[in-house]
CSV table of C-alpha atoms and ligand atoms in Angstrom, one decimal:
chain,number,residue,atom,x,y,z
F,1,MET,CA,0.0,0.1,0.0
F,2,SER,CA,1.1,3.9,-0.3
F,3,ARG,CA,2.9,5.9,2.0
F,4,ASN,CA,0.3,8.6,1.7
F,5,GLY,CA,-1.9,6.2,4.0
F,6,SER,CA,-4.2,4.1,2.7
F,7,SER,CA,-4.7,2.1,5.4
F,8,ASP,CA,-3.7,2.1,9.3
F,9,VAL,CA,-1.1,-0.5,9.4
F,10,GLU,CA,0.8,1.0,6.3
F,11,ASN,CA,0.7,4.2,8.0
F,12,PHE,CA,2.1,3.2,11.0
F,13,MET,CA,4.8,1.4,9.3
F,14,ASP,CA,5.7,4.3,7.4
F,15,ASN,CA,6.2,6.6,10.5
F,16,LEU,CA,8.0,3.6,12.2
F,17,ARG,CA,10.2,3.0,9.1
F,18,ASP,CA,11.3,7.1,9.2
F,19,ARG,CA,12.1,7.0,13.2
F,20,THR,CA,14.5,3.7,12.5
F,21,SER,CA,15.6,4.0,8.9
F,22,GLY,CA,17.7,1.1,8.0
F,23,GLU,CA,16.2,-1.6,11.0
F,24,GLU,CA,15.3,-3.9,8.4
F,25,GLU,CA,15.0,-7.0,10.6
F,26,PHE,CA,12.6,-4.8,13.2
F,27,HIS,CA,10.7,-3.1,10.4
F,28,GLN,CA,10.1,-7.0,9.1
F,29,ALA,CA,9.1,-8.1,13.0
F,30,VAL,CA,6.7,-5.1,13.8
F,31,HIS,CA,5.2,-5.5,10.3
F,32,GLU,CA,4.1,-9.3,11.3
F,33,VAL,CA,2.6,-8.3,14.5
F,34,VAL,CA,0.7,-4.9,13.7
F,35,GLU,CA,-1.1,-6.4,10.7
F,36,SER,CA,-2.5,-9.1,13.2
F,37,ILE,CA,-3.3,-6.6,16.3
F,38,MET,CA,-4.4,-3.6,14.2
F,39,PRO,CA,-8.1,-4.6,14.4
F,40,VAL,CA,-7.7,-5.1,18.1
F,41,VAL,CA,-6.2,-1.7,18.7
F,42,ARG,CA,-8.9,-0.3,16.5
F,43,ASP,CA,-11.6,-1.9,18.7
F,44,THR,CA,-10.4,-0.8,22.0
F,45,LYS,CA,-10.5,3.1,23.0
F,46,ALA,CA,-8.0,2.2,26.2
F,47,TYR,CA,-5.3,0.6,24.0
F,48,ARG,CA,-5.5,4.1,21.6
F,49,ASP,CA,-6.0,6.4,24.3
F,50,ALA,CA,-2.9,5.0,26.1
F,51,ALA,CA,-0.5,4.9,22.9
F,52,ILE,CA,0.1,1.4,23.3
F,53,LEU,CA,1.1,0.4,19.9
F,54,GLU,CA,3.4,3.4,19.7
F,55,ARG,CA,4.8,2.6,22.8
F,56,LEU,CA,5.2,-1.4,22.3
F,57,VAL,CA,7.9,-0.3,19.1
F,58,GLU,CA,9.9,1.9,21.3
F,59,PRO,CA,12.4,0.0,23.6
F,60,ASP,CA,12.4,0.7,27.3
F,61,ARG,CA,16.1,1.3,26.9
F,62,ILE,CA,19.6,-0.1,24.5
F,63,VAL,CA,22.5,0.0,25.9
F,64,SER,CA,25.6,-0.2,23.2
F,65,PHE,CA,29.3,-0.5,24.8
F,66,ARG,CA,32.9,-1.3,23.7
F,67,VAL,CA,34.1,-4.7,24.2
F,68,ALA,CA,38.0,-4.6,23.9
F,69,TRP,CA,39.8,-8.1,24.4
F,70,THR,CA,43.6,-9.9,23.5
F,71,THR,CA,43.7,-12.7,21.6
F,72,ASP,CA,46.3,-15.2,21.8
F,73,LYS,CA,48.8,-13.6,21.0
F,74,ASN,CA,48.1,-10.6,22.5
F,75,GLU,CA,46.8,-8.4,19.6
F,76,THR,CA,44.0,-6.3,21.1
F,77,ARG,CA,40.3,-6.4,19.5
F,78,VAL,CA,37.6,-4.2,19.4
F,79,ASN,CA,33.9,-5.5,19.4
F,80,ARG,CA,30.5,-3.7,19.8
F,81,GLY,CA,28.1,-5.1,22.5
F,82,TYR,CA,24.5,-4.2,23.3
F,83,ARG,CA,21.5,-4.9,25.3
F,84,VAL,CA,18.0,-4.1,24.6
F,85,GLN,CA,15.5,-3.6,27.2
F,86,PHE,CA,12.7,-3.6,25.3
F,87,ASN,CA,9.6,-3.8,27.3
F,88,GLY,CA,9.4,-4.6,31.1
F,89,ALA,CA,5.4,-4.5,31.9
F,90,LEU,CA,5.2,-8.3,33.1
F,91,GLY,CA,8.4,-8.9,34.6
F,92,PRO,CA,12.1,-8.8,34.6
F,93,TYR,CA,13.8,-8.3,31.2
F,94,LYS,CA,14.5,-12.1,29.8
F,95,GLY,CA,16.2,-13.1,26.6
F,96,GLY,CA,19.1,-14.6,25.2
F,97,LEU,CA,22.6,-13.3,23.9
F,98,ARG,CA,23.7,-13.5,20.3
F,99,PHE,CA,27.5,-13.7,19.4
F,100,ARG,CA,27.5,-13.6,15.5
F,101,PRO,CA,29.3,-11.3,13.2
F,102,THR,CA,26.0,-10.3,11.9
F,103,VAL,CA,24.8,-8.9,15.1
F,104,THR,CA,23.6,-5.5,14.7
F,105,GLN,CA,21.0,-3.2,16.7
F,106,SER,CA,18.5,-4.0,14.1
F,107,VAL,CA,18.7,-7.5,14.8
F,108,LEU,CA,18.5,-7.1,18.3
F,109,LYS,CA,15.7,-4.7,18.4
F,110,PHE,CA,13.9,-7.7,16.1
F,111,LEU,CA,15.1,-10.2,18.4
F,112,GLY,CA,13.9,-7.9,21.6
F,113,PHE,CA,10.7,-7.8,20.3
F,114,GLU,CA,9.7,-10.8,19.3
F,115,GLN,CA,10.6,-12.0,22.8
F,116,VAL,CA,8.2,-9.5,24.5
F,117,PHE,CA,5.3,-11.2,23.0
F,118,LYS,CA,7.2,-14.8,23.2
F,119,ASN,CA,7.3,-14.2,27.2
F,120,ALA,CA,3.7,-12.8,27.5
F,121,LEU,CA,2.5,-16.0,25.4
F,122,THR,CA,4.5,-18.5,28.3
F,123,GLY,CA,1.9,-17.5,31.2
F,124,LEU,CA,5.3,-16.4,33.0
F,125,PRO,CA,6.3,-13.6,35.0
F,126,LEU,CA,8.5,-12.0,32.4
F,127,GLY,CA,9.5,-9.1,30.5
F,128,GLY,CA,11.1,-9.2,27.2
F,129,GLY,CA,15.0,-8.1,25.8
F,130,LYS,CA,17.8,-9.4,24.1
F,131,GLY,CA,21.5,-8.4,23.7
F,132,GLY,CA,24.8,-10.1,22.0
F,133,SER,CA,28.1,-9.0,20.0
F,134,ASP,CA,29.4,-8.7,16.6
F,135,PHE,CA,31.9,-11.3,18.1
F,136,ASP,CA,33.0,-14.3,16.1
F,137,PRO,CA,33.5,-17.3,18.5
F,138,LYS,CA,34.2,-19.4,15.5
F,139,GLY,CA,38.0,-20.4,15.4
F,140,ARG,CA,38.7,-18.6,18.7
F,141,SER,CA,39.9,-20.9,21.3
F,142,ASP,CA,38.7,-21.1,24.9
F,143,ASP,CA,41.2,-18.6,26.6
F,144,GLU,CA,40.0,-16.0,23.9
F,145,VAL,CA,36.5,-16.3,24.5
F,146,MET,CA,36.6,-16.4,28.2
F,147,ARG,CA,38.4,-12.8,27.8
F,148,PHE,CA,35.7,-11.3,25.7
F,149,CYS,CA,33.1,-13.2,27.9
F,150,GLN,CA,34.7,-11.6,30.7
F,151,ALA,CA,35.4,-8.0,29.0
F,152,PHE,CA,31.4,-8.0,27.9
F,153,MET,CA,30.4,-8.9,31.6
F,154,THR,CA,32.6,-5.8,32.7
F,155,GLU,CA,30.1,-3.3,31.2
F,156,LEU,CA,26.9,-6.0,31.0
F,157,VAL,CA,26.8,-5.9,34.9
F,158,ARG,CA,25.7,-2.9,35.3
F,159,HIS,CA,22.6,-3.3,34.0
F,160,ILE,CA,21.4,-6.9,34.8
F,161,GLY,CA,20.5,-8.5,38.2
F,162,ALA,CA,17.7,-11.2,39.4
F,163,ASP,CA,15.2,-9.0,39.3
F,164,ARG,CA,16.2,-6.7,36.5
F,165,ASP,CA,17.3,-8.3,33.3
F,166,VAL,CA,18.3,-11.8,33.0
F,167,PRO,CA,20.4,-12.9,29.9
F,168,ALA,CA,20.8,-16.3,28.4
F,169,GLY,CA,21.9,-18.1,25.6
F,170,ASP,CA,21.1,-17.8,21.9
F,171,ILE,CA,23.2,-18.4,18.5
F,172,GLY,CA,26.8,-18.4,19.6
F,173,VAL,CA,26.5,-18.5,23.3
F,174,GLY,CA,26.0,-21.7,25.1
F,175,SER,CA,26.9,-23.5,28.5
F,176,ARG,CA,30.9,-22.6,27.8
F,177,GLU,CA,29.9,-18.7,27.3
F,178,ILE,CA,27.2,-18.7,30.1
F,179,GLY,CA,29.4,-20.2,32.3
F,180,TYR,CA,32.5,-17.3,31.7
F,181,LEU,CA,29.5,-14.9,32.0
F,182,PHE,CA,28.1,-15.5,35.3
F,183,GLY,CA,32.0,-16.1,36.3
F,184,GLN,CA,32.8,-13.0,35.5
F,185,HIS,CA,29.7,-11.6,37.1
F,186,ARG,CA,30.1,-13.5,40.4
F,187,ARG,CA,33.8,-11.9,40.6
F,188,LEU,CA,32.5,-8.2,39.8
F,189,THR,CA,29.5,-8.4,42.3
F,190,ALA,CA,31.1,-10.8,44.6
F,191,GLU,CA,27.4,-12.3,44.8
F,192,PHE,CA,25.8,-15.8,43.5
F,193,THR,CA,22.4,-14.7,42.1
F,194,GLY,CA,20.1,-16.0,39.2
F,195,VAL,CA,21.3,-13.6,37.0
F,196,LEU,CA,21.7,-15.4,34.0
F,197,THR,CA,19.8,-19.0,32.4
F,198,GLY,CA,21.2,-21.9,31.4
F,199,LYS,CA,23.8,-22.6,33.8
F,200,ALA,CA,25.1,-25.8,34.2
F,201,PRO,CA,23.0,-28.1,36.4
F,202,GLY,CA,26.0,-28.3,38.9
F,203,TRP,CA,25.8,-24.9,40.3
F,204,GLY,CA,22.3,-23.8,39.6
F,205,GLY,CA,20.9,-24.3,36.4
F,206,SER,CA,18.1,-26.2,35.5
F,207,LEU,CA,17.7,-29.7,34.4
F,208,ILE,CA,16.4,-29.9,30.7
F,209,ARG,CA,17.1,-26.2,29.8
F,210,PRO,CA,19.8,-27.3,27.0
F,211,GLU,CA,16.6,-29.7,25.6
F,212,ALA,CA,13.7,-27.3,26.2
F,213,THR,CA,13.5,-24.8,23.0
F,214,GLY,CA,13.8,-28.0,20.9
F,215,TYR,CA,11.4,-30.5,23.1
F,216,GLY,CA,9.2,-28.1,23.4
F,217,LEU,CA,9.1,-27.2,19.5
F,218,VAL,CA,8.2,-31.1,18.9
F,219,TYR,CA,5.7,-31.1,22.0
F,220,PHE,CA,4.2,-27.8,20.3
F,221,THR,CA,3.8,-29.6,16.9
F,222,GLU,CA,2.6,-32.9,18.5
F,223,ARG,CA,-0.1,-30.8,20.0
F,224,ALA,CA,-1.3,-28.9,16.6
F,225,LEU,CA,-1.0,-32.6,14.8
F,226,GLU,CA,-3.5,-34.0,17.9
F,227,LYS,CA,-5.7,-31.4,16.6
F,228,LEU,CA,-5.3,-32.0,13.1
F,229,GLU,CA,-6.6,-35.3,13.9
F,230,ASP,CA,-3.1,-36.8,13.1
F,231,GLY,CA,0.3,-37.7,14.9
F,232,LEU,CA,3.7,-37.3,14.6
F,233,LYS,CA,4.7,-40.9,14.2
F,234,GLY,CA,5.8,-41.7,11.2
F,235,LYS,CA,6.3,-38.4,9.8
F,236,ARG,CA,9.7,-37.2,7.8
F,237,VAL,CA,10.9,-34.0,9.2
F,238,ALA,CA,13.5,-31.7,7.6
F,239,ILE,CA,15.2,-29.4,10.3
F,240,SER,CA,17.8,-26.8,9.4
F,241,GLY,CA,20.9,-25.9,11.7
F,242,SER,CA,22.3,-28.5,13.7
F,243,GLY,CA,22.8,-26.1,17.4
F,244,ASN,CA,21.2,-26.1,20.4
F,245,VAL,CA,17.3,-25.9,18.9
F,246,ALA,CA,18.0,-28.1,16.2
F,247,MET,CA,19.9,-31.3,18.3
F,248,TYR,CA,17.0,-31.6,20.7
F,249,ALA,CA,14.2,-30.7,18.1
F,250,ALA,CA,16.0,-33.8,16.6
F,251,GLU,CA,16.5,-35.9,19.1
F,252,LYS,CA,12.5,-35.4,20.7
F,253,ALA,CA,10.9,-36.1,16.9
F,254,THR,CA,13.2,-39.3,16.5
F,255,GLU,CA,11.9,-40.6,20.3
F,256,LEU,CA,8.2,-39.8,19.1
F,257,GLY,CA,8.6,-41.9,15.8
F,258,CYS,CA,9.4,-39.7,12.8
F,259,LYS,CA,12.5,-39.7,10.5
F,260,VAL,CA,14.7,-36.5,10.7
F,261,VAL,CA,15.7,-36.5,7.1
F,262,THR,CA,18.0,-33.3,7.2
F,263,MET,CA,20.5,-31.3,9.0
F,264,SER,CA,22.7,-28.2,7.8
F,265,ASP,CA,25.2,-25.4,9.4
F,266,SER,CA,25.9,-22.0,7.2
F,267,SER,CA,28.4,-24.1,5.3
F,268,GLY,CA,25.6,-26.7,3.8
F,269,VAL,CA,22.8,-29.5,4.7
F,270,ILE,CA,23.3,-33.2,4.8
F,271,HIS,CA,20.2,-35.6,3.5
F,272,ASP,CA,20.0,-38.9,5.4
F,273,PRO,CA,16.8,-40.5,3.8
F,274,ASP,CA,16.8,-43.4,6.4
F,275,GLY,CA,16.7,-40.6,9.3
F,276,ILE,CA,19.1,-39.5,11.7
F,277,ASP,CA,18.7,-41.8,14.7
F,278,ALA,CA,19.7,-41.8,18.1
F,279,ASP,CA,23.3,-42.8,17.5
F,280,LYS,CA,23.6,-40.6,14.4
F,281,LEU,CA,22.9,-38.0,16.4
F,282,SER,CA,25.2,-38.7,19.7
F,283,PHE,CA,28.0,-38.3,16.2
F,284,ILE,CA,26.9,-34.7,15.8
F,285,LYS,CA,26.4,-33.7,19.3
F,286,ASP,CA,29.9,-34.7,19.9
F,287,LEU,CA,30.8,-32.9,16.6
F,288,LYS,CA,29.3,-29.7,17.2
F,289,LEU,CA,29.2,-29.6,21.2
F,290,GLU,CA,32.7,-31.2,21.4
F,291,ARG,CA,34.6,-30.7,18.6
F,292,ARG,CA,33.1,-27.5,17.3
F,293,GLY,CA,33.1,-29.6,13.6
F,294,ARG,CA,31.1,-29.0,10.3
F,295,ILE,CA,28.2,-31.4,9.3
F,296,SER,CA,29.9,-32.1,6.4
F,297,GLU,CA,32.0,-34.5,8.4
F,298,TYR,CA,28.4,-36.4,8.7
F,299,ALA,CA,28.1,-37.2,5.4
F,300,GLU,CA,31.6,-38.6,4.6
F,301,ARG,CA,30.8,-40.8,8.3
F,302,TYR,CA,27.6,-42.0,6.8
F,303,ASP,CA,28.1,-41.7,3.5
F,304,VAL,CA,25.2,-39.6,2.4
F,305,GLU,CA,24.2,-36.7,0.6
F,306,TYR,CA,26.4,-33.2,1.3
F,307,ARG,CA,24.9,-30.2,-0.4
F,308,GLU,CA,27.8,-27.1,0.2
F,309,GLY,CA,25.8,-23.9,0.5
F,310,ALA,CA,22.5,-25.4,0.1
F,311,LYS,CA,19.4,-25.4,2.6
F,312,PRO,CA,17.1,-28.3,3.5
F,313,TRP,CA,13.9,-27.2,1.7
F,314,SER,CA,13.9,-29.2,-1.2
F,315,VAL,CA,13.7,-32.6,0.4
F,316,GLU,CA,10.2,-34.7,0.5
F,317,CYS,CA,8.8,-34.2,4.0
F,318,ASP,CA,5.9,-33.4,6.0
F,319,VAL,CA,6.7,-31.2,8.6
F,320,ALA,CA,9.9,-28.5,8.5
F,321,LEU,CA,11.2,-27.6,11.3
F,322,PRO,CA,13.5,-24.4,10.8
F,323,CYS,CA,15.7,-24.2,13.8
F,324,ALA,CA,19.2,-22.0,12.3
F,325,THR,CA,18.4,-17.6,12.0
F,326,GLN,CA,16.3,-15.4,10.4
F,327,ASN,CA,15.0,-15.1,6.6
F,328,GLU,CA,16.3,-18.8,6.5
F,329,LEU,CA,13.3,-19.8,4.2
F,330,ASP,CA,11.8,-17.5,1.6
F,331,GLY,CA,8.9,-17.5,-1.1
F,332,GLU,CA,10.4,-20.1,-3.2
F,333,ASP,CA,11.7,-22.5,-0.4
F,334,ALA,CA,8.2,-22.5,0.6
F,335,LYS,CA,7.0,-23.4,-3.1
F,336,GLU,CA,9.4,-26.1,-2.9
F,337,LEU,CA,8.3,-27.5,0.4
F,338,VAL,CA,4.4,-27.4,-0.4
F,339,LYS,CA,5.7,-28.9,-4.0
F,340,ASN,CA,7.8,-31.6,-2.0
F,341,GLY,CA,4.4,-32.6,0.5
F,342,VAL,CA,5.0,-30.4,3.5
F,343,MET,CA,2.0,-30.3,5.7
F,344,PHE,CA,3.2,-28.0,8.6
F,345,VAL,CA,5.7,-25.9,9.4
F,346,ALA,CA,6.9,-24.9,12.7
F,347,GLU,CA,9.6,-22.4,13.6
F,348,GLY,CA,12.7,-23.4,16.1
F,349,ALA,CA,14.4,-20.5,15.2
F,350,ASN,CA,13.3,-16.9,15.7
F,351,MET,CA,11.5,-15.3,12.3
F,352,PRO,CA,13.2,-18.1,10.0
F,353,THR,CA,10.3,-17.7,7.3
F,354,THR,CA,10.2,-14.1,5.1
F,355,ALA,CA,7.2,-12.7,4.8
F,356,ASP,CA,7.0,-14.0,1.2
F,357,ALA,CA,7.1,-17.5,2.6
F,358,ALA,CA,4.7,-17.0,5.4
F,359,LYS,CA,2.0,-15.6,2.4
F,360,VAL,CA,2.5,-19.0,0.1
F,361,PHE,CA,2.1,-21.3,3.4
F,362,ARG,CA,-1.0,-18.8,4.2
F,363,ASP,CA,-2.2,-19.2,0.5
F,364,LYS,CA,-2.1,-23.0,0.8
F,365,GLY,CA,-3.6,-23.6,4.0
F,366,ILE,CA,-0.3,-25.0,5.5
F,367,PRO,CA,-0.5,-24.5,9.0
F,368,HIS,CA,2.9,-22.2,10.1
F,369,CYS,CA,3.8,-21.6,13.7
F,370,PRO,CA,5.6,-18.7,14.7
F,371,GLY,CA,8.7,-19.0,17.0
F,372,LYS,CA,7.6,-16.7,19.2
F,373,ALA,CA,5.1,-19.7,20.1
F,374,SER,CA,6.5,-23.0,19.2
F,375,ASN,CA,10.0,-22.1,20.5
F,376,ALA,CA,9.2,-20.5,24.0
F,377,GLY,CA,10.0,-23.8,25.4
F,378,GLY,CA,13.8,-22.4,26.1
F,379,VAL,CA,12.5,-19.2,27.7
F,380,SER,CA,10.1,-21.0,29.7
F,381,VAL,CA,12.5,-23.6,31.3
F,382,SER,CA,14.5,-20.1,32.1
F,383,GLY,CA,11.4,-18.7,33.7
F,384,LEU,CA,11.5,-21.9,35.5
F,385,GLU,CA,15.4,-22.0,36.4
F,386,MET,CA,14.6,-18.3,37.9
F,387,THR,CA,11.9,-19.5,39.8
F,388,GLN,CA,14.0,-22.6,41.4
F,389,ASN,CA,17.1,-20.1,42.1
F,390,ALA,CA,15.2,-18.0,43.8
F,391,GLN,CA,13.9,-21.0,46.3
F,392,ARG,CA,17.2,-22.0,45.9
F,393,LEU,CA,16.1,-25.5,45.1
F,394,SER,CA,16.2,-27.5,41.9
F,395,TRP,CA,13.6,-29.9,40.2
F,396,SER,CA,14.0,-33.1,38.6
F,397,ALA,CA,14.0,-33.5,35.1
F,398,GLU,CA,10.8,-35.1,35.4
F,399,GLU,CA,9.3,-32.5,36.9
F,400,VAL,CA,10.6,-29.6,34.4
F,401,ASP,CA,9.8,-31.6,31.5
F,402,GLU,CA,6.4,-32.0,32.7
F,403,LYS,CA,5.6,-28.2,33.6
F,404,LEU,CA,7.5,-27.6,29.8
F,405,LYS,CA,4.6,-30.2,28.2
F,406,GLY,CA,2.0,-27.9,30.0
F,407,ILE,CA,3.4,-24.9,28.8
F,408,MET,CA,3.7,-25.8,25.3
F,409,ARG,CA,0.4,-26.8,25.4
F,410,ASP,CA,-1.1,-23.8,26.9
F,411,ILE,CA,0.7,-21.8,24.4
F,412,HIS,CA,-0.6,-23.8,21.2
F,413,ASP,CA,-4.3,-23.6,22.9
F,414,ARG,CA,-3.9,-19.5,23.2
F,415,CYS,CA,-3.0,-19.2,19.5
F,416,CYS,CA,-6.4,-21.4,19.2
F,417,ALA,CA,-8.4,-19.4,21.1
F,418,HIS,CA,-7.2,-16.3,19.4
F,419,GLY,CA,-6.8,-17.2,16.0
F,420,THR,CA,-9.5,-19.6,14.9
F,421,GLU,CA,-12.3,-18.9,12.6
F,422,ASP,CA,-14.4,-21.3,10.8
F,423,GLY,CA,-12.3,-24.3,12.8
F,424,LYS,CA,-9.1,-23.4,11.3
F,425,THR,CA,-6.8,-22.0,13.2
F,426,ASP,CA,-3.8,-19.3,12.1
F,427,TYR,CA,-1.3,-19.3,13.8
F,428,VAL,CA,0.7,-16.2,13.6
F,429,ARG,CA,-2.6,-13.9,14.4
F,430,GLY,CA,-3.5,-16.1,17.5
F,431,ALA,CA,0.2,-15.7,18.6
F,432,ASN,CA,0.5,-12.3,18.4
F,433,ILE,CA,-3.0,-11.2,19.2
F,434,ALA,CA,-3.0,-13.3,22.6
F,435,ALA,CA,-0.3,-12.0,23.3
F,436,PHE,CA,-0.6,-8.3,22.6
F,437,VAL,CA,-3.5,-8.1,24.9
F,438,LYS,CA,-1.7,-9.5,27.9
F,439,VAL,CA,1.2,-7.0,27.5
F,440,ALA,CA,-1.2,-4.4,26.6
F,441,ASP,CA,-3.5,-4.7,29.5
F,442,ALA,CA,-0.6,-4.6,32.1
F,443,MET,CA,0.7,-1.2,30.5
F,444,VAL,CA,-2.7,0.1,30.4
F,445,ASP,CA,-2.9,-0.7,34.4
F,446,GLN,CA,0.6,0.4,35.0
F,447,GLY,CA,0.6,4.3,33.2
F,448,VAL,CA,1.7,6.0,31.0
F,449,PHE,CA,5.6,6.6,30.5
Z,501,NDP,P1,23.4,-22.5,18.2
Z,501,NDP,O1,24.7,-21.4,17.6
Z,501,NDP,O2,23.6,-23.3,19.2
Z,501,NDP,O3,23.3,-22.9,16.2
Z,501,NDP,C1,22.8,-22.2,15.3
Z,501,NDP,C2,22.8,-22.9,14.2
Z,501,NDP,O4,22.4,-22.4,13.1
Z,501,NDP,C3,24.1,-23.5,13.6
Z,501,NDP,O5,23.9,-25.0,13.6
Z,501,NDP,C4,24.6,-22.7,12.6
Z,501,NDP,O6,25.5,-23.0,11.5
Z,501,NDP,C5,23.2,-22.3,11.8
Z,501,NDP,N1,23.2,-21.0,11.5
Z,501,NDP,C6,23.3,-20.0,12.2
Z,501,NDP,N2,23.4,-18.7,11.2
Z,501,NDP,C7,23.4,-19.1,9.6
Z,501,NDP,C8,22.9,-18.9,8.9
Z,501,NDP,N3,23.2,-17.6,8.5
Z,501,NDP,N4,23.0,-19.9,7.7
Z,501,NDP,C9,22.8,-20.9,8.5
Z,501,NDP,N5,22.8,-21.3,9.1
Z,501,NDP,C10,23.1,-20.7,10.2
Z,501,NDP,O7,21.8,-21.4,18.2
Z,501,NDP,P2,20.7,-21.7,18.7
Z,501,NDP,O8,20.2,-23.6,18.4
Z,501,NDP,O9,20.4,-21.6,20.2
Z,501,NDP,O10,19.4,-20.7,17.8
Z,501,NDP,C11,19.0,-21.2,16.7
Z,501,NDP,C12,17.7,-20.3,16.2
Z,501,NDP,O11,17.3,-20.3,17.4
Z,501,NDP,C13,18.2,-18.6,16.6
Z,501,NDP,O12,17.1,-18.3,15.8
Z,501,NDP,C14,17.9,-18.7,17.9
Z,501,NDP,O13,17.6,-17.4,18.1
Z,501,NDP,C15,16.4,-19.4,18.0
Z,501,NDP,N6,16.3,-19.5,19.5
Z,501,NDP,C16,17.3,-20.3,20.4
Z,501,NDP,C17,17.0,-20.5,21.5
Z,501,NDP,C18,17.6,-21.0,22.6
Z,501,NDP,O14,17.3,-21.5,23.7
Z,501,NDP,N7,18.7,-21.5,22.6
Z,501,NDP,C19,15.6,-20.2,22.3
Z,501,NDP,C20,14.6,-19.6,21.3
Z,501,NDP,C21,14.8,-19.9,20.1
Z,501,NDP,P3,27.3,-22.9,11.8
Z,501,NDP,O15,27.7,-24.1,12.9
Z,501,NDP,O16,27.9,-22.8,10.7
Z,501,NDP,O17,27.2,-21.0,12.6
Z,502,2IT,O1,14.8,-16.6,21.7
Z,502,2IT,C1,15.1,-17.0,23.0
Z,502,2IT,O2,13.6,-17.7,23.6
Z,502,2IT,C2,16.2,-17.3,23.4
Z,502,2IT,N1,17.1,-17.4,23.2
Z,502,2IT,C3,16.0,-17.9,24.9
Z,502,2IT,C4,16.0,-17.0,25.8
Z,502,2IT,C5,15.8,-17.3,28.0
Z,502,2IT,O3,16.1,-16.5,28.0
Z,502,2IT,O4,16.0,-18.4,27.8
């Protein structure tokens, strides 16, 4: 639509683009949400009077800072660190840290914005935030990563706290990085608090947190297929990525009777039509978590096809779980998936499908679940880790897993409650509206600021 304002959505977006020029990922995330919620805003005087939508797209605050550190050769390096504290209406800011050369303020604003909605959907008392750095941990020694994390936390320490802002992992930030970050926080404050989640279980971490995003994604998918009077058993599943989310999604999907036929990394994709069973997955865990190697080694080890630079979306499959990164599945990929028989798509990554791809799925009537709903298992168990830390106790793996299942079921059902028309659920609209109403009501109650 035109810039001169033929619709409320486009007017709103024009104004946002003018004020935040160049922040394309952020615009993309906001556009998807605003398209869903504009009718609710139009119908609700309290939201319009309090300018909820205008306030919701403006982060509470953003800090950005220099991170200077030294390599093993004693060379000085400089990166940029950020924390976007997006919206605190429902609780302390909560969301991961990403270390990746492609990190920009726009990327972290999109992730922080999405996190506000995701965290609202969990039903837990969590605000939304995100942070990270353009630092690339690839090829760096453990000592270099430690020095980087120490430098990063030396500034971040003044902005976070167990009741204020609780970071966790994301791309490039796993248990190794969380350990170094926590150690530096403890060293600087001389306090042992639940200021980060994703800690090792031996010193305050929750059991099942490493598995939670991937497992939760599969629990969500299981619930959705049940609603379609179908099940997971026998489904061929295409997964992208081979990191934290992808690995545990593959593990749970296989356990529940699926055949996982692809995994990938930023270099290429492997296709294993026989399925990546539990034994083969242990190889991938060792490859990725211990040796930090490339997925191509899987193809050599198991004599399957590897395609350099390719994505998984051209194989025959029933279910697609994009678990790598934003915009990894575009309109052409979506058409390929439809052609190859996909009947269900759930996002493990944040915003992995482009707007064009989402439109293809919508037009073809393929259910498509946005990450803010289907990948919320990770932050949910982070929320449970915060509760365990506050109570100074730890729950068993079974207890956490049961709670995770319940939370994913509730998130699924919230999407249905707000997104179902004529018996068909639009998960994108349902997730956006359910989350928006929860955050907007809290903002109205708390006054204008
Ligand atoms: P990891 O760093 O553990 O793994 C990321 C995986 O995605 C790797 O296999 C990586 O390949 C691949 N990847 C990253 N960028 C690209 C790219 N540009 N093109 C192709 N492949 C790429 O991260 P996570 O598994 O934690 O995160 C994956 C996604 O899930 C992200 O979108 C994250 O925001 C989201 N997420 C994570 C949660 C968590 O709890 N960790 C919770 C909810 C969502 P390579 O090894 O080559 O870099
Ligand atoms: O995108 C996400 O939800 C995460 N990276 C996890 C956030 C968290 O605080 O556990």
